[in-house]
XYZ file of C-alpha atoms in Angstrom:
440
model
C -30.505 43.994 -31.058
C -28.515 45.998 -33.365
C -25.320 45.241 -30.787
C -25.990 41.605 -30.835
C -26.265 41.396 -34.544
C -23.075 43.138 -34.590
C -21.515 40.969 -32.189
C -22.335 37.634 -33.833
C -21.246 39.075 -37.236
C -17.728 39.921 -35.663
C -17.497 36.319 -34.443
C -18.667 35.089 -38.009
C -15.927 37.130 -39.374
C -12.986 36.106 -37.232
C -14.237 32.384 -36.630
C -10.599 31.220 -36.079
C -10.097 33.364 -33.276
C -13.291 32.911 -31.733
C -13.019 28.978 -31.919
C -9.702 29.370 -29.903
C -10.922 31.465 -27.558
C -13.884 29.352 -26.853
C -11.700 26.272 -26.496
C -9.272 28.491 -24.278
C -12.299 29.688 -21.896
C -13.668 26.425 -21.722
C -10.417 24.800 -20.568
C -9.561 27.838 -17.998
C -13.119 27.159 -16.474
C -12.725 23.321 -16.254
C -9.158 23.773 -14.562
C -10.574 26.437 -12.192
C -13.617 23.893 -11.126
C -10.848 21.007 -10.731
C -8.490 23.101 -8.654
C -11.494 24.540 -6.428
C -13.071 20.614 -6.215
C -9.301 19.369 -5.155
C -9.202 22.193 -2.631
C -12.312 21.261 -0.992
C -11.506 17.761 -1.208
C -8.166 18.208 0.636
C -9.801 20.366 3.333
C -12.244 17.547 4.288
C -9.560 15.027 4.436
C -7.364 17.284 6.595
C -10.657 17.923 8.871
C -10.810 14.328 9.325
C -7.207 13.391 9.779
C -6.469 16.081 12.318
C -8.247 14.129 15.131
C -5.492 11.425 14.886
C -2.869 14.060 15.376
C -4.837 15.514 18.187
C -5.084 12.243 20.150
C -2.799 12.503 23.360
C 0.191 10.337 23.368
C 1.281 8.229 26.568
C 4.643 9.465 27.624
C 5.798 5.797 27.472
C 5.363 5.805 24.043
C 7.053 7.521 21.091
C 4.994 8.945 18.161
C 4.641 6.821 15.030
C 7.493 7.007 12.672
C 7.476 6.078 8.963
C 10.085 6.095 6.352
C 9.136 6.965 2.975
C 11.016 5.186 -0.053
C 10.019 7.741 -2.823
C 10.707 7.054 -6.461
C 10.955 10.650 -8.102
C 11.107 9.224 -11.271
C 7.521 7.636 -11.098
C 4.759 9.084 -12.848
C 6.806 10.740 -15.551
C 8.594 12.221 -12.601
C 5.437 13.685 -10.922
C 5.525 11.724 -8.077
C 7.485 13.810 -5.547
C 5.247 16.715 -6.126
C 1.995 14.549 -5.917
C 3.355 13.180 -2.668
C 3.944 16.677 -1.204
C 0.755 18.085 -2.426
C -1.475 15.282 -1.301
C -0.016 12.600 0.863
C 2.612 14.224 3.318
C 0.187 16.727 4.627
C -1.926 14.308 5.875
C 0.832 12.269 7.446
C 2.066 15.259 9.330
C -1.301 16.191 10.312
C -1.789 12.758 11.791
C 1.296 13.276 14.094
C 3.349 10.942 12.249
C 6.935 11.520 12.115
C 8.174 10.775 8.342
C 11.687 10.518 6.928
C 11.758 10.678 3.170
C 14.615 8.702 1.415
C 14.677 9.336 -2.642
C 15.987 6.586 -4.751
C 17.861 6.688 -7.833
C 17.600 3.261 -9.631
C 16.448 0.120 -8.991
C 19.289 -1.235 -7.448
C 19.540 1.826 -5.413
C 16.161 1.155 -3.746
C 16.724 -2.479 -2.791
C 20.371 -1.204 -1.450
C 18.722 1.341 0.613
C 15.996 -0.661 2.138
C 18.483 -3.640 2.802
C 20.860 -1.023 4.907
C 18.392 0.786 6.464
C 19.280 1.472 10.035
C 16.889 3.991 11.120
C 14.110 2.433 13.544
C 10.726 2.798 11.946
C 7.430 1.822 12.547
C 6.466 1.025 8.689
C 8.068 1.618 5.404
C 6.150 3.322 2.819
C 6.402 3.071 -0.907
C 5.735 6.188 -2.952
C 5.789 4.944 -6.333
C 4.235 2.166 -8.284
C 4.454 -1.706 -8.700
C 7.972 -1.715 -9.496
C 9.237 0.297 -6.498
C 7.023 -2.031 -4.378
C 8.826 -4.972 -5.697
C 12.285 -3.346 -5.048
C 11.276 -2.495 -1.602
C 9.880 -6.303 -0.866
C 13.173 -7.530 -2.212
C 15.158 -5.436 -0.177
C 13.228 -6.194 3.018
C 13.521 -9.965 2.293
C 17.445 -9.583 1.917
C 17.636 -7.589 5.079
C 16.203 -10.105 7.236
C 18.055 -13.046 5.390
C 14.743 -14.308 4.088
C 13.380 -14.787 7.584
C 9.633 -15.034 6.832
C 8.673 -14.086 10.452
C 11.091 -11.094 10.627
C 9.527 -9.709 7.481
C 6.137 -9.826 8.953
C 7.063 -7.407 11.673
C 7.756 -4.739 9.324
C 4.453 -3.209 7.734
C 4.536 -1.696 4.313
C 2.204 0.909 2.875
C 1.669 1.810 -0.672
C 0.851 5.208 -2.211
C -0.158 4.757 -5.902
C 2.339 7.095 -7.400
C 3.562 4.862 -10.287
C 2.604 4.411 -13.850
C 1.141 0.843 -12.941
C -0.383 0.734 -9.380
C -1.868 -2.938 -9.836
C -1.298 -4.175 -6.611
C -2.408 -1.024 -4.892
C -5.825 -1.099 -6.424
C -6.230 -4.519 -5.914
C -5.396 -3.768 -2.040
C -7.898 -0.948 -1.869
C -11.005 -1.618 -4.017
C -12.251 2.075 -4.414
C -14.930 3.473 -7.103
C -15.104 7.075 -7.765
C -16.625 9.559 -10.264
C -14.235 12.381 -9.956
C -10.653 13.182 -8.963
C -9.778 9.563 -9.159
C -5.972 9.963 -9.076
C -6.341 12.561 -6.015
C -8.482 10.226 -4.377
C -6.802 7.153 -4.623
C -3.616 8.689 -2.949
C -5.440 10.305 -0.189
C -7.616 7.303 0.679
C -4.159 5.068 0.544
C -2.931 7.464 2.689
C -5.568 7.415 5.246
C -5.232 3.576 5.147
C -1.711 3.955 6.773
C -3.161 6.452 9.364
C -5.976 4.192 10.129
C -3.580 1.299 10.631
C -5.809 -1.259 8.748
C -3.579 -4.146 7.110
C -3.685 -7.442 5.769
C -1.173 -10.264 4.958
C -0.537 -10.896 1.361
C 1.240 -13.339 -0.840
C 4.499 -12.860 -2.745
C 6.396 -14.779 -5.149
C 10.077 -15.624 -5.032
C 11.980 -15.525 -8.289
C 15.409 -16.582 -8.797
C 17.339 -17.695 -11.670
C 18.083 -21.394 -12.412
C 21.270 -20.597 -14.701
C 24.438 -20.717 -12.386
C 26.907 -17.883 -12.963
C 30.177 -18.445 -10.973
C 31.074 -14.779 -11.570
C 28.008 -13.153 -10.167
C 26.152 -14.004 -7.315
C 22.551 -14.247 -8.603
C 20.139 -13.364 -5.642
C 16.051 -13.717 -5.884
C 13.845 -10.822 -6.546
C 10.250 -10.855 -5.023
C 6.819 -9.850 -6.621
C 3.696 -8.914 -5.090
C 1.332 -8.876 -8.410
C 2.118 -10.311 -11.553
C 4.698 -11.946 -13.773
C 4.320 -11.688 -17.453
C 5.747 -12.780 -20.718
C 4.378 -11.918 -24.243
C 3.549 -9.718 -27.038
C 0.761 -7.726 -25.156
C 3.264 -6.671 -22.507
C 6.197 -6.015 -24.780
C 3.637 -3.465 -26.706
C 2.674 -1.907 -23.490
C 5.851 -0.933 -21.829
C 6.409 1.040 -25.439
C 3.388 3.286 -24.948
C 5.709 6.342 -23.474
C 7.682 6.802 -26.606
C 4.598 8.135 -28.484
C 4.016 11.527 -28.250
C 0.300 11.615 -27.314
C -2.133 11.816 -24.551
C -1.678 9.790 -21.407
C -4.620 8.076 -22.102
C -4.390 7.872 -25.806
C -0.936 6.510 -26.049
C -2.126 3.493 -24.337
C -4.329 2.432 -27.335
C -1.972 3.945 -29.988
C 0.940 1.204 -28.954
C -1.037 -1.589 -29.759
C -2.036 -0.055 -33.152
C 1.740 0.673 -34.062
C 3.279 -2.325 -32.350
C 0.815 -5.093 -33.747
C 2.586 -5.773 -36.798
C 6.166 -5.861 -35.605
C 8.355 -8.801 -35.440
C 10.211 -7.636 -31.905
C 7.531 -8.757 -29.711
C 7.620 -12.240 -27.963
C 5.080 -13.661 -30.306
C 6.618 -17.157 -29.982
C 6.487 -17.735 -26.143
C 7.706 -21.267 -26.285
C 9.169 -23.596 -23.585
C 8.720 -26.008 -20.813
C 6.489 -25.053 -17.602
C 6.862 -27.186 -14.669
C 4.379 -26.808 -11.638
C 3.137 -28.088 -8.268
C -0.462 -28.039 -7.395
C -1.700 -25.820 -4.577
C -1.667 -27.233 -0.988
C -3.962 -25.842 1.849
C -1.301 -27.162 4.237
C 0.426 -30.094 5.240
C 3.660 -31.577 7.045
C 5.498 -31.335 3.840
C 5.102 -27.567 3.258
C 4.463 -26.046 6.437
C 6.437 -25.956 9.798
C 4.704 -25.968 13.065
C 2.877 -22.682 13.306
C 1.661 -23.298 16.985
C 5.028 -22.495 18.333
C 5.212 -18.485 19.016
C 8.775 -17.785 17.650
C 8.544 -14.177 19.322
C 8.428 -15.963 22.667
C 11.871 -17.379 22.146
C 13.609 -14.011 21.440
C 15.092 -11.544 23.921
C 14.816 -13.518 26.816
C 17.040 -12.507 29.900
C 18.469 -14.998 32.591
C 15.995 -13.897 35.379
C 13.097 -14.727 33.036
C 13.314 -18.316 34.280
C 12.447 -17.332 37.912
C 9.365 -15.227 36.745
C 6.109 -16.905 37.001
C 4.756 -18.254 33.755
C 1.127 -17.235 32.611
C -1.155 -19.725 31.776
C -1.559 -20.275 28.083
C -4.713 -21.539 26.334
C -4.568 -23.211 22.918
C -7.623 -22.814 21.079
C -8.936 -25.924 19.597
C -9.366 -24.408 16.103
C -5.693 -24.342 15.617
C -4.471 -26.804 12.910
C -1.323 -29.094 13.463
C -0.300 -29.463 10.134
C 2.583 -31.950 10.994
C -0.287 -34.514 11.177
C -1.613 -33.755 7.811
C -0.427 -35.816 4.841
C -0.702 -34.763 1.339
C 0.721 -37.176 -1.348
C 0.818 -34.818 -4.148
C 2.329 -31.930 -2.316
C 5.817 -31.078 -4.048
C 5.171 -33.448 -7.276
C 5.805 -31.374 -10.154
C 4.064 -31.664 -13.445
C 5.326 -30.742 -16.823
C 3.330 -28.624 -19.611
C 5.052 -27.842 -23.032
C 3.783 -24.406 -23.678
C 3.537 -22.510 -26.972
C 1.746 -19.313 -26.556
C 1.839 -15.501 -27.102
C 1.203 -14.513 -23.753
C 1.934 -16.202 -20.256
C 0.364 -14.371 -17.369
C 0.815 -15.386 -13.778
C -0.867 -13.535 -10.557
C -0.906 -13.908 -6.994
C -4.148 -14.125 -4.921
C -3.691 -10.348 -3.915
C -4.571 -9.341 -7.549
C -7.001 -12.230 -8.029
C -9.637 -11.100 -5.408
C -7.951 -12.736 -2.453
C -10.933 -12.448 -0.449
C -12.897 -15.130 -2.277
C -9.880 -17.443 -2.184
C -9.946 -20.416 0.009
C -6.249 -21.038 -0.042
C -2.954 -19.414 -1.390
C -2.034 -20.126 -5.039
C -0.601 -18.698 -8.105
C -2.978 -18.417 -11.135
C -1.516 -19.208 -14.532
C -3.134 -18.088 -17.754
C -2.162 -19.121 -21.331
C -3.141 -17.039 -24.315
C -3.745 -17.990 -28.011
C -0.911 -19.692 -29.827
C -1.392 -17.225 -32.823
C -3.138 -13.974 -33.405
C -4.276 -11.749 -36.153
C -3.385 -8.034 -36.176
C -7.014 -6.990 -35.515
C -7.710 -9.392 -32.564
C -4.420 -8.400 -30.829
C -5.265 -4.429 -31.167
C -8.924 -5.487 -29.797
C -7.509 -7.456 -27.033
C -4.752 -4.956 -26.203
C -7.614 -2.130 -25.702
C -9.644 -4.536 -23.386
C -6.725 -5.072 -21.121
C -6.204 -1.508 -20.664
C -9.378 -1.836 -18.660
C -8.415 -4.890 -17.030
C -10.329 -7.258 -19.120
C -8.295 -10.392 -20.449
C -10.581 -12.341 -22.901
C -8.059 -14.433 -24.891
C -7.175 -16.668 -22.440
C -6.808 -20.359 -23.969
C -5.997 -22.373 -20.460
C -6.083 -21.309 -16.788
C -4.979 -23.483 -13.979
C -3.372 -22.711 -10.170
C 0.158 -23.484 -8.709
C 2.252 -23.289 -5.994
C 5.746 -23.454 -7.273
C 6.828 -22.968 -10.827
C 9.633 -23.611 -13.126
C 9.891 -21.941 -16.555
C 12.291 -22.887 -19.125
C 11.895 -20.945 -22.232
C 13.513 -21.772 -25.560
C 16.527 -19.597 -26.106
C 15.872 -16.385 -27.417
C 18.470 -13.507 -27.450
C 17.692 -10.158 -26.187
C 14.312 -11.270 -25.234
C 12.732 -9.958 -21.543
C 9.679 -10.891 -19.573
C 8.234 -8.725 -16.709
C 8.235 -8.928 -12.848
C 5.671 -6.471 -11.472
C 6.179 -4.586 -14.897
C 9.996 -4.254 -14.438
C 11.902 -5.769 -17.097
C 14.238 -8.595 -16.745
C 16.426 -10.949 -19.058
C 14.566 -13.991 -20.228
C 16.110 -17.087 -18.514
C 15.234 -20.270 -16.853
C 13.517 -19.302 -13.212
C 11.770 -20.731 -10.539
C 8.741 -18.905 -8.951
C 7.949 -20.005 -5.403
C 4.708 -19.003 -3.770
C 5.616 -17.437 -0.028
C 1.731 -17.353 1.492
C 0.605 -14.412 3.805
C 4.431 -13.338 3.863
C 3.868 -9.349 3.872
C 2.088 -7.259 6.232
C 0.656 -4.409 4.148
C -1.618 -1.418 4.750
C -5.144 -1.562 2.922
C -8.643 0.020 2.905
C -10.937 -1.853 4.937
C -14.130 -0.998 2.415
C -15.446 -3.940 0.619
C -16.471 -2.439 -2.483
C -16.178 -4.427 -5.814
C -12.572 -3.603 -7.369
C -12.333 -3.003 -11.016
C -8.565 -3.322 -12.053
C -7.135 -1.258 -14.933
C -3.847 -0.515 -16.338
């Protein structure tokens, strides 16, 4: 008993050192437990994936090969190590040959994909929303915007970026622990298993002509944003706070500044969504793949009987008088948000469309901070109007040195046209049907 009292008295007399020691011990125990849980989790994934690598491969078939477009600057320069620790080992165990290409900038990413000559079965994006947008842009330019050819190149997304909105929409997982690691490993498993779907993308090109520079379109798979909240959000990394705390602090410190896009004024022109008609669809009954790579001797080969399903719709016989007609809406708001069906729970959508959301015209400081904190968890509450569109033209009022965001990447604010390309990209995704809750 005397020893116990002496021990407690020593702690009381040296309470600062004791408190520091308790904190250090608690951190060490927590870190050790997380490391052990991570090791056990990776062991389980390796045991599950090795059966794919043990499957015999026919001599007439080459092993699967994927090309990884890795953005080493993503995730605060942690993307490369995360990929090597949690994604690459699973791909190798599954018997997949991996070629890694590290990018240096946005333009370099597009150029690498556009000039990619290595035969590959898929392109894997190791980065965030911005890297995915650059890869899609490179693929579209490589195939000269030929949608049929683009669909033949599947894309996988590993959530290794600061923002992974598209990846989380495609892979609706809900985990209680080791969320970041589980997201990466489950995305890798979706690639290994080969589950995929087709998603919509947005073609964005400037309406301003520049005779000196050839302006090429860029492509987005997720969102296009213009307004004060996104301006504040992109400035979060300049605050020396924790990863989570800085997201909240950026709205506090920027809510009173004038350098944000508080006045998003201009003209919005849009066309209504169309489920398919002779104006916007070509004859989809023609199989383009059968018209390529033919030889002269194919004319003497007996043709196989083909059967056409009665469920195939001939869009050339459907008329929609409202298709392609532009409607004009003057806008004056603090926030303009456009998203694809991929982000907007595409499983419930009957047709492809772009969803436009307009925020309030004016906002006070408290409401701005409160709404910003809600958007960190994916909840957008201050929406004055919302409607769907197919093609959009945006003519903003002239504002010097203002920007808008395509998949969270900055672009100079100018008049642009956004065109919906439905079901254009083949992308790997989870086949789980869990409810997805998006968050930054």
